[in-house]
Amino acid sequence: MFDKDMQIHGKYATYWKALTQLPGNAVETSSNFKIFENYIHVYMTAPIIGLLNGRKAYLDPSDESRDTAGMLAEVQIKNASKLKYIYRLILLTDDSEGLSNEEKINRAFRDGGNEETIKKGMEFYTAYFLGGLEVLYETFVQNCVTDDDFMMKMFEFVREFKDEQSVDELSVDIETLLRR
């Protein structure tokens, strides 16, 4: 988990690039606003945005676009503890399969050695990552033309996030669940 090179093709690669500052040796062809410094920050943030917005997406094998984006295993390994934390949050929070809280905990923490469980968990992570890319792209690339547009969208996005997400109002007490 999070220890292999990864690469995506098509529109999601375009979205990923559009949200991220390209490395110094790359030629920047777009004039949109970049809200992330590098790919790993998007890879850690987008799944959370996808989850919070109930947005999953899947790669389309028929997408003929030649655009590609990806990360080396080294970058993921360096950030593995953060990525695993986000991965577990997604597995604990996702309700799409109707699992009980105990089943979610087992899936997130106790079934870590089971390759099939990890594969399925990574499919969830990737689906929310791609869904989050859509949300971020729509918000900060498609809907931002001027500096003022970008500033207003950023302000609205952060304000809505703050208003919608109150840690004090969690429906599940994670500490109680972990003591079981």
Short mmCIF file of N, CA and C in Angstrom, two decimals, residues 13-158:
data_model
loop_
_atom_site.label_atom_id
_atom_site.label_comp_id
_atom_site.label_asym_id
_atom_site.label_seq_id
_atom_site.Cartn_x
_atom_site.Cartn_y
_atom_site.Cartn_z
N ALA A 13 -5.74 13.01 -15.21
CA ALA A 13 -4.35 13.47 -15.26
C ALA A 13 -4.32 14.97 -15.55
N THR A 14 -5.18 15.40 -16.46
CA THR A 14 -5.28 16.83 -16.77
C THR A 14 -5.72 17.61 -15.54
N TYR A 15 -6.71 17.11 -14.82
CA TYR A 15 -7.18 17.77 -13.61
C TYR A 15 -6.06 17.88 -12.57
N TRP A 16 -5.34 16.78 -12.37
CA TRP A 16 -4.27 16.74 -11.38
C TRP A 16 -3.21 17.79 -11.71
N LYS A 17 -2.83 17.83 -12.98
CA LYS A 17 -1.83 18.81 -13.42
C LYS A 17 -2.33 20.24 -13.28
N ALA A 18 -3.60 20.45 -13.61
CA ALA A 18 -4.16 21.80 -13.57
C ALA A 18 -4.21 22.37 -12.16
N LEU A 19 -4.26 21.51 -11.16
CA LEU A 19 -4.34 21.97 -9.77
C LEU A 19 -2.97 22.14 -9.12
N THR A 20 -1.92 21.70 -9.79
CA THR A 20 -0.60 21.60 -9.18
C THR A 20 0.44 22.40 -9.94
N GLN A 21 1.31 23.04 -9.19
CA GLN A 21 2.46 23.70 -9.81
C GLN A 21 3.35 22.62 -10.40
N LEU A 22 3.74 22.80 -11.63
CA LEU A 22 4.58 21.81 -12.28
C LEU A 22 6.03 21.99 -11.84
N PRO A 23 6.80 20.92 -11.87
CA PRO A 23 8.21 21.03 -11.51
C PRO A 23 8.94 22.02 -12.42
N GLY A 24 10.05 22.53 -11.96
CA GLY A 24 10.80 23.55 -12.68
C GLY A 24 11.21 23.16 -14.09
N ASN A 25 11.36 21.88 -14.37
CA ASN A 25 11.79 21.45 -15.70
C ASN A 25 10.61 21.23 -16.66
N ALA A 26 9.38 21.42 -16.18
CA ALA A 26 8.20 21.20 -17.04
C ALA A 26 7.75 22.52 -17.64
N VAL A 27 7.14 22.44 -18.79
CA VAL A 27 6.62 23.62 -19.46
C VAL A 27 5.17 23.81 -19.06
N GLU A 28 4.85 24.94 -18.47
CA GLU A 28 3.48 25.24 -18.04
C GLU A 28 2.72 25.83 -19.22
N THR A 29 1.63 25.19 -19.60
CA THR A 29 0.85 25.66 -20.74
C THR A 29 -0.49 26.26 -20.33
N SER A 30 -0.86 26.14 -19.07
CA SER A 30 -2.16 26.69 -18.65
C SER A 30 -1.94 27.94 -17.83
N SER A 31 -2.97 28.77 -17.79
CA SER A 31 -2.87 30.02 -17.03
C SER A 31 -3.77 30.00 -15.80
N ASN A 32 -4.29 28.83 -15.44
CA ASN A 32 -5.18 28.76 -14.29
C ASN A 32 -4.39 28.88 -12.99
N PHE A 33 -5.11 29.01 -11.90
CA PHE A 33 -4.53 29.18 -10.58
C PHE A 33 -4.14 27.83 -10.01
N LYS A 34 -2.99 27.76 -9.44
CA LYS A 34 -2.49 26.52 -8.86
C LYS A 34 -2.69 26.58 -7.35
N ILE A 35 -3.44 25.64 -6.81
CA ILE A 35 -3.69 25.68 -5.37
C ILE A 35 -2.84 24.70 -4.59
N PHE A 36 -2.09 23.85 -5.28
CA PHE A 36 -1.21 22.89 -4.61
C PHE A 36 0.20 23.03 -5.13
N GLU A 37 1.14 22.82 -4.22
CA GLU A 37 2.55 22.93 -4.58
C GLU A 37 3.04 21.71 -5.35
N ASN A 38 2.52 20.53 -5.01
CA ASN A 38 2.99 19.32 -5.67
C ASN A 38 1.90 18.25 -5.68
N TYR A 39 2.16 17.19 -6.43
CA TYR A 39 1.18 16.12 -6.63
C TYR A 39 0.79 15.41 -5.33
N ILE A 40 1.75 15.20 -4.45
CA ILE A 40 1.43 14.45 -3.23
C ILE A 40 0.41 15.20 -2.37
N HIS A 41 0.47 16.52 -2.36
CA HIS A 41 -0.52 17.28 -1.59
C HIS A 41 -1.93 17.09 -2.15
N VAL A 42 -2.03 17.02 -3.46
CA VAL A 42 -3.33 16.74 -4.08
C VAL A 42 -3.76 15.32 -3.74
N TYR A 43 -2.82 14.39 -3.80
CA TYR A 43 -3.12 12.98 -3.54
C TYR A 43 -3.59 12.74 -2.10
N MET A 44 -3.18 13.63 -1.20
CA MET A 44 -3.63 13.50 0.19
C MET A 44 -4.92 14.29 0.45
N THR A 45 -5.14 15.36 -0.27
CA THR A 45 -6.31 16.22 -0.02
C THR A 45 -7.54 15.79 -0.81
N ALA A 46 -7.36 15.46 -2.08
CA ALA A 46 -8.50 15.15 -2.94
C ALA A 46 -9.39 14.02 -2.42
N PRO A 47 -8.84 12.92 -1.86
CA PRO A 47 -9.74 11.87 -1.35
C PRO A 47 -10.64 12.36 -0.21
N ILE A 48 -10.12 13.24 0.60
CA ILE A 48 -10.92 13.79 1.70
C ILE A 48 -12.03 14.67 1.14
N ILE A 49 -11.69 15.50 0.15
CA ILE A 49 -12.69 16.35 -0.51
C ILE A 49 -13.74 15.48 -1.19
N GLY A 50 -13.31 14.43 -1.85
CA GLY A 50 -14.26 13.51 -2.49
C GLY A 50 -15.19 12.87 -1.47
N LEU A 51 -14.63 12.40 -0.36
CA LEU A 51 -15.43 11.77 0.70
C LEU A 51 -16.43 12.75 1.29
N LEU A 52 -15.98 13.95 1.61
CA LEU A 52 -16.85 14.95 2.23
C LEU A 52 -17.97 15.40 1.30
N ASN A 53 -17.71 15.32 0.00
CA ASN A 53 -18.73 15.72 -0.98
C ASN A 53 -19.50 14.52 -1.53
N GLY A 54 -19.22 13.33 -0.99
CA GLY A 54 -19.90 12.13 -1.46
C GLY A 54 -19.65 11.88 -2.94
N ARG A 55 -18.45 12.17 -3.37
CA ARG A 55 -18.13 12.11 -4.80
C ARG A 55 -17.06 11.07 -5.08
N LYS A 56 -17.45 10.03 -5.78
CA LYS A 56 -16.51 9.02 -6.26
C LYS A 56 -16.46 9.12 -7.78
N ALA A 57 -15.32 8.75 -8.34
CA ALA A 57 -15.20 8.71 -9.80
C ALA A 57 -14.26 7.56 -10.15
N TYR A 58 -14.33 7.16 -11.39
CA TYR A 58 -13.55 6.00 -11.84
C TYR A 58 -12.89 6.34 -13.17
N LEU A 59 -11.71 5.78 -13.37
CA LEU A 59 -11.00 5.98 -14.62
C LEU A 59 -11.80 5.37 -15.76
N ASP A 60 -11.83 6.05 -16.88
CA ASP A 60 -12.54 5.59 -18.06
C ASP A 60 -11.54 4.98 -19.03
N PRO A 61 -11.57 3.67 -19.21
CA PRO A 61 -10.59 3.03 -20.11
C PRO A 61 -10.72 3.49 -21.56
N SER A 62 -11.86 4.05 -21.92
CA SER A 62 -12.04 4.51 -23.30
C SER A 62 -11.56 5.95 -23.51
N ASP A 63 -11.08 6.60 -22.46
CA ASP A 63 -10.57 7.97 -22.56
C ASP A 63 -9.32 7.96 -23.44
N GLU A 64 -9.40 8.62 -24.56
CA GLU A 64 -8.32 8.60 -25.56
C GLU A 64 -7.23 9.64 -25.28
N SER A 65 -7.40 10.46 -24.27
CA SER A 65 -6.43 11.51 -23.98
C SER A 65 -5.06 10.92 -23.70
N ARG A 66 -4.05 11.58 -24.18
CA ARG A 66 -2.68 11.11 -23.97
C ARG A 66 -2.06 11.74 -22.73
N ASP A 67 -2.80 12.57 -22.05
CA ASP A 67 -2.27 13.25 -20.88
C ASP A 67 -2.04 12.24 -19.75
N THR A 68 -0.91 12.33 -19.09
CA THR A 68 -0.60 11.44 -17.98
C THR A 68 -0.05 12.25 -16.81
N ALA A 69 -0.27 11.73 -15.62
CA ALA A 69 0.29 12.31 -14.40
C ALA A 69 0.51 11.16 -13.43
N GLY A 70 1.46 11.32 -12.55
CA GLY A 70 1.72 10.26 -11.59
C GLY A 70 2.79 10.63 -10.59
N MET A 71 3.11 9.67 -9.75
CA MET A 71 4.12 9.86 -8.71
C MET A 71 5.00 8.63 -8.60
N LEU A 72 6.23 8.86 -8.23
CA LEU A 72 7.14 7.76 -7.97
C LEU A 72 6.82 7.14 -6.62
N ALA A 73 7.15 5.89 -6.47
CA ALA A 73 6.94 5.19 -5.20
C ALA A 73 7.66 5.91 -4.06
N GLU A 74 8.82 6.46 -4.35
CA GLU A 74 9.63 7.15 -3.34
C GLU A 74 8.84 8.27 -2.64
N VAL A 75 8.06 9.02 -3.40
CA VAL A 75 7.27 10.12 -2.83
C VAL A 75 6.18 9.56 -1.91
N GLN A 76 5.53 8.50 -2.34
CA GLN A 76 4.49 7.89 -1.53
C GLN A 76 5.06 7.25 -0.26
N ILE A 77 6.19 6.58 -0.41
CA ILE A 77 6.82 5.94 0.76
C ILE A 77 7.20 6.99 1.79
N LYS A 78 7.73 8.10 1.31
CA LYS A 78 8.12 9.20 2.22
C LYS A 78 6.92 9.74 2.99
N ASN A 79 5.74 9.69 2.40
CA ASN A 79 4.52 10.22 3.01
C ASN A 79 3.56 9.10 3.43
N ALA A 80 4.06 7.89 3.56
CA ALA A 80 3.22 6.72 3.81
C ALA A 80 2.40 6.84 5.08
N SER A 81 2.95 7.38 6.15
CA SER A 81 2.18 7.45 7.40
C SER A 81 0.97 8.36 7.24
N LYS A 82 1.12 9.47 6.54
CA LYS A 82 -0.01 10.38 6.30
C LYS A 82 -1.03 9.73 5.36
N LEU A 83 -0.53 9.09 4.32
CA LEU A 83 -1.42 8.43 3.36
C LEU A 83 -2.22 7.31 4.02
N LYS A 84 -1.57 6.52 4.87
CA LYS A 84 -2.27 5.44 5.57
C LYS A 84 -3.31 6.00 6.53
N TYR A 85 -3.00 7.11 7.17
CA TYR A 85 -3.95 7.76 8.07
C TYR A 85 -5.21 8.18 7.29
N ILE A 86 -5.01 8.81 6.14
CA ILE A 86 -6.14 9.24 5.31
C ILE A 86 -6.90 8.03 4.78
N TYR A 87 -6.17 7.02 4.36
CA TYR A 87 -6.76 5.76 3.88
C TYR A 87 -7.69 5.19 4.96
N ARG A 88 -7.22 5.12 6.19
CA ARG A 88 -8.02 4.57 7.28
C ARG A 88 -9.23 5.45 7.60
N LEU A 89 -9.05 6.76 7.54
CA LEU A 89 -10.20 7.66 7.75
C LEU A 89 -11.28 7.40 6.71
N ILE A 90 -10.88 7.20 5.48
CA ILE A 90 -11.84 6.94 4.42
C ILE A 90 -12.57 5.62 4.68
N LEU A 91 -11.82 4.58 5.03
CA LEU A 91 -12.45 3.29 5.29
C LEU A 91 -13.38 3.34 6.50
N LEU A 92 -13.02 4.13 7.50
CA LEU A 92 -13.86 4.26 8.69
C LEU A 92 -15.12 5.09 8.44
N THR A 93 -15.02 6.03 7.52
CA THR A 93 -16.11 6.98 7.30
C THR A 93 -17.06 6.57 6.18
N ASP A 94 -16.57 5.85 5.20
CA ASP A 94 -17.37 5.48 4.04
C ASP A 94 -18.55 4.58 4.46
N ASP A 95 -19.75 4.97 4.06
CA ASP A 95 -20.95 4.20 4.38
C ASP A 95 -21.57 3.52 3.16
N SER A 96 -20.87 3.53 2.04
CA SER A 96 -21.47 3.05 0.80
C SER A 96 -21.74 1.54 0.79
N GLU A 97 -21.10 0.78 1.66
CA GLU A 97 -21.32 -0.66 1.67
C GLU A 97 -22.20 -1.12 2.82
N GLY A 98 -22.67 -0.21 3.65
CA GLY A 98 -23.54 -0.57 4.75
C GLY A 98 -22.88 -1.41 5.83
N LEU A 99 -21.59 -1.26 6.03
CA LEU A 99 -20.88 -2.02 7.05
C LEU A 99 -21.15 -1.46 8.44
N SER A 100 -21.09 -2.33 9.43
CA SER A 100 -21.21 -1.87 10.82
C SER A 100 -19.91 -1.17 11.21
N ASN A 101 -19.93 -0.46 12.32
CA ASN A 101 -18.73 0.22 12.78
C ASN A 101 -17.60 -0.77 13.05
N GLU A 102 -17.95 -1.92 13.61
CA GLU A 102 -16.92 -2.93 13.90
C GLU A 102 -16.30 -3.47 12.61
N GLU A 103 -17.12 -3.68 11.59
CA GLU A 103 -16.60 -4.15 10.31
C GLU A 103 -15.69 -3.11 9.66
N LYS A 104 -16.06 -1.84 9.81
CA LYS A 104 -15.22 -0.76 9.28
C LYS A 104 -13.87 -0.73 9.99
N ILE A 105 -13.89 -0.90 11.29
CA ILE A 105 -12.64 -0.91 12.07
C ILE A 105 -11.77 -2.08 11.65
N ASN A 106 -12.38 -3.24 11.51
CA ASN A 106 -11.62 -4.42 11.05
C ASN A 106 -11.01 -4.16 9.68
N ARG A 107 -11.78 -3.58 8.79
CA ARG A 107 -11.31 -3.31 7.43
C ARG A 107 -10.15 -2.30 7.45
N ALA A 108 -10.25 -1.31 8.32
CA ALA A 108 -9.23 -0.26 8.35
C ALA A 108 -7.97 -0.64 9.10
N PHE A 109 -8.11 -1.45 10.16
CA PHE A 109 -6.96 -1.71 11.03
C PHE A 109 -6.53 -3.17 11.12
N ARG A 110 -7.47 -4.06 11.14
CA ARG A 110 -7.13 -5.45 11.45
C ARG A 110 -6.93 -6.33 10.23
N ASP A 111 -7.46 -5.94 9.09
CA ASP A 111 -7.33 -6.75 7.88
C ASP A 111 -6.20 -6.26 6.99
N GLY A 112 -5.26 -5.51 7.56
CA GLY A 112 -4.18 -4.91 6.78
C GLY A 112 -3.28 -5.87 6.05
N GLY A 113 -3.18 -7.11 6.49
CA GLY A 113 -2.33 -8.08 5.83
C GLY A 113 -3.02 -8.81 4.69
N ASN A 114 -4.32 -8.67 4.58
CA ASN A 114 -5.10 -9.35 3.56
C ASN A 114 -5.03 -8.56 2.25
N GLU A 115 -4.43 -9.14 1.21
CA GLU A 115 -4.24 -8.43 -0.06
C GLU A 115 -5.56 -8.02 -0.71
N GLU A 116 -6.57 -8.86 -0.61
CA GLU A 116 -7.87 -8.54 -1.21
C GLU A 116 -8.49 -7.32 -0.51
N THR A 117 -8.37 -7.27 0.81
CA THR A 117 -8.90 -6.14 1.58
C THR A 117 -8.17 -4.86 1.22
N ILE A 118 -6.86 -4.94 1.11
CA ILE A 118 -6.05 -3.76 0.75
C ILE A 118 -6.42 -3.29 -0.65
N LYS A 119 -6.56 -4.23 -1.59
CA LYS A 119 -6.93 -3.87 -2.96
C LYS A 119 -8.27 -3.13 -2.99
N LYS A 120 -9.24 -3.66 -2.26
CA LYS A 120 -10.56 -3.03 -2.22
C LYS A 120 -10.48 -1.65 -1.54
N GLY A 121 -9.69 -1.57 -0.47
CA GLY A 121 -9.50 -0.29 0.21
C GLY A 121 -8.85 0.75 -0.69
N MET A 122 -7.88 0.32 -1.47
CA MET A 122 -7.22 1.23 -2.41
C MET A 122 -8.16 1.66 -3.53
N GLU A 123 -9.10 0.79 -3.89
CA GLU A 123 -10.10 1.17 -4.88
C GLU A 123 -10.99 2.29 -4.32
N PHE A 124 -11.35 2.19 -3.04
CA PHE A 124 -12.12 3.26 -2.38
C PHE A 124 -11.30 4.55 -2.37
N TYR A 125 -10.05 4.45 -1.96
CA TYR A 125 -9.17 5.62 -1.89
C TYR A 125 -9.09 6.29 -3.27
N THR A 126 -8.85 5.49 -4.30
CA THR A 126 -8.70 6.02 -5.65
C THR A 126 -10.01 6.63 -6.15
N ALA A 127 -11.12 5.99 -5.87
CA ALA A 127 -12.42 6.54 -6.31
C ALA A 127 -12.68 7.90 -5.66
N TYR A 128 -12.40 8.01 -4.38
CA TYR A 128 -12.57 9.31 -3.70
C TYR A 128 -11.53 10.32 -4.16
N PHE A 129 -10.32 9.87 -4.46
CA PHE A 129 -9.28 10.76 -5.00
C PHE A 129 -9.76 11.36 -6.31
N LEU A 130 -10.25 10.53 -7.22
CA LEU A 130 -10.71 11.02 -8.52
C LEU A 130 -11.94 11.91 -8.36
N GLY A 131 -12.85 11.54 -7.46
CA GLY A 131 -14.01 12.39 -7.19
C GLY A 131 -13.60 13.73 -6.62
N GLY A 132 -12.63 13.72 -5.72
CA GLY A 132 -12.12 14.97 -5.16
C GLY A 132 -11.43 15.82 -6.20
N LEU A 133 -10.71 15.17 -7.14
CA LEU A 133 -10.10 15.91 -8.25
C LEU A 133 -11.18 16.65 -9.04
N GLU A 134 -12.30 15.97 -9.29
CA GLU A 134 -13.39 16.62 -10.03
C GLU A 134 -13.89 17.85 -9.29
N VAL A 135 -14.13 17.70 -7.99
CA VAL A 135 -14.64 18.83 -7.19
C VAL A 135 -13.65 19.99 -7.22
N LEU A 136 -12.38 19.70 -6.96
CA LEU A 136 -11.37 20.75 -6.94
C LEU A 136 -11.19 21.40 -8.30
N TYR A 137 -11.20 20.60 -9.36
CA TYR A 137 -11.05 21.14 -10.71
C TYR A 137 -12.24 22.03 -11.07
N GLU A 138 -13.44 21.55 -10.81
CA GLU A 138 -14.63 22.35 -11.11
C GLU A 138 -14.63 23.66 -10.34
N THR A 139 -14.21 23.61 -9.09
CA THR A 139 -14.23 24.79 -8.24
C THR A 139 -13.14 25.79 -8.60
N PHE A 140 -11.91 25.31 -8.76
CA PHE A 140 -10.78 26.22 -8.88
C PHE A 140 -10.19 26.37 -10.28
N VAL A 141 -10.65 25.59 -11.23
CA VAL A 141 -10.14 25.76 -12.59
C VAL A 141 -11.28 26.21 -13.50
N GLN A 142 -12.35 25.43 -13.56
CA GLN A 142 -13.45 25.80 -14.46
C GLN A 142 -14.14 27.10 -14.06
N ASN A 143 -14.26 27.34 -12.77
CA ASN A 143 -15.03 28.50 -12.31
C ASN A 143 -14.19 29.70 -11.93
N CYS A 144 -12.91 29.69 -12.20
CA CYS A 144 -12.04 30.82 -11.87
C CYS A 144 -11.38 31.36 -13.13
N VAL A 145 -11.70 32.60 -13.45
CA VAL A 145 -11.12 33.24 -14.62
C VAL A 145 -10.16 34.35 -14.19
N THR A 146 -10.56 35.11 -13.20
CA THR A 146 -9.75 36.25 -12.75
C THR A 146 -9.19 35.97 -11.35
N ASP A 147 -8.28 36.83 -10.93
CA ASP A 147 -7.75 36.74 -9.57
C ASP A 147 -8.87 36.87 -8.54
N ASP A 148 -9.80 37.77 -8.81
CA ASP A 148 -10.93 37.95 -7.89
C ASP A 148 -11.80 36.70 -7.80
N ASP A 149 -12.04 36.05 -8.94
CA ASP A 149 -12.81 34.80 -8.94
C ASP A 149 -12.12 33.77 -8.05
N PHE A 150 -10.81 33.64 -8.23
CA PHE A 150 -10.05 32.67 -7.45
C PHE A 150 -10.13 32.97 -5.96
N MET A 151 -9.94 34.22 -5.59
CA MET A 151 -9.98 34.59 -4.17
C MET A 151 -11.37 34.34 -3.57
N MET A 152 -12.41 34.67 -4.32
CA MET A 152 -13.77 34.45 -3.82
C MET A 152 -14.06 32.95 -3.69
N LYS A 153 -13.66 32.16 -4.67
CA LYS A 153 -13.88 30.71 -4.60
C LYS A 153 -13.12 30.10 -3.42
N MET A 154 -11.89 30.55 -3.21
CA MET A 154 -11.11 30.02 -2.11
C MET A 154 -11.77 30.38 -0.78
N PHE A 155 -12.20 31.63 -0.65
CA PHE A 155 -12.87 32.07 0.57
C PHE A 155 -14.15 31.26 0.80
N GLU A 156 -14.99 31.12 -0.23
CA GLU A 156 -16.24 30.36 -0.11
C GLU A 156 -15.98 28.90 0.24
N PHE A 157 -14.99 28.31 -0.41
CA PHE A 157 -14.67 26.90 -0.19
C PHE A 157 -14.25 26.65 1.25
N VAL A 158 -13.37 27.48 1.77
CA VAL A 158 -12.90 27.33 3.15
C VAL A 158 -14.02 27.61 4.13
#
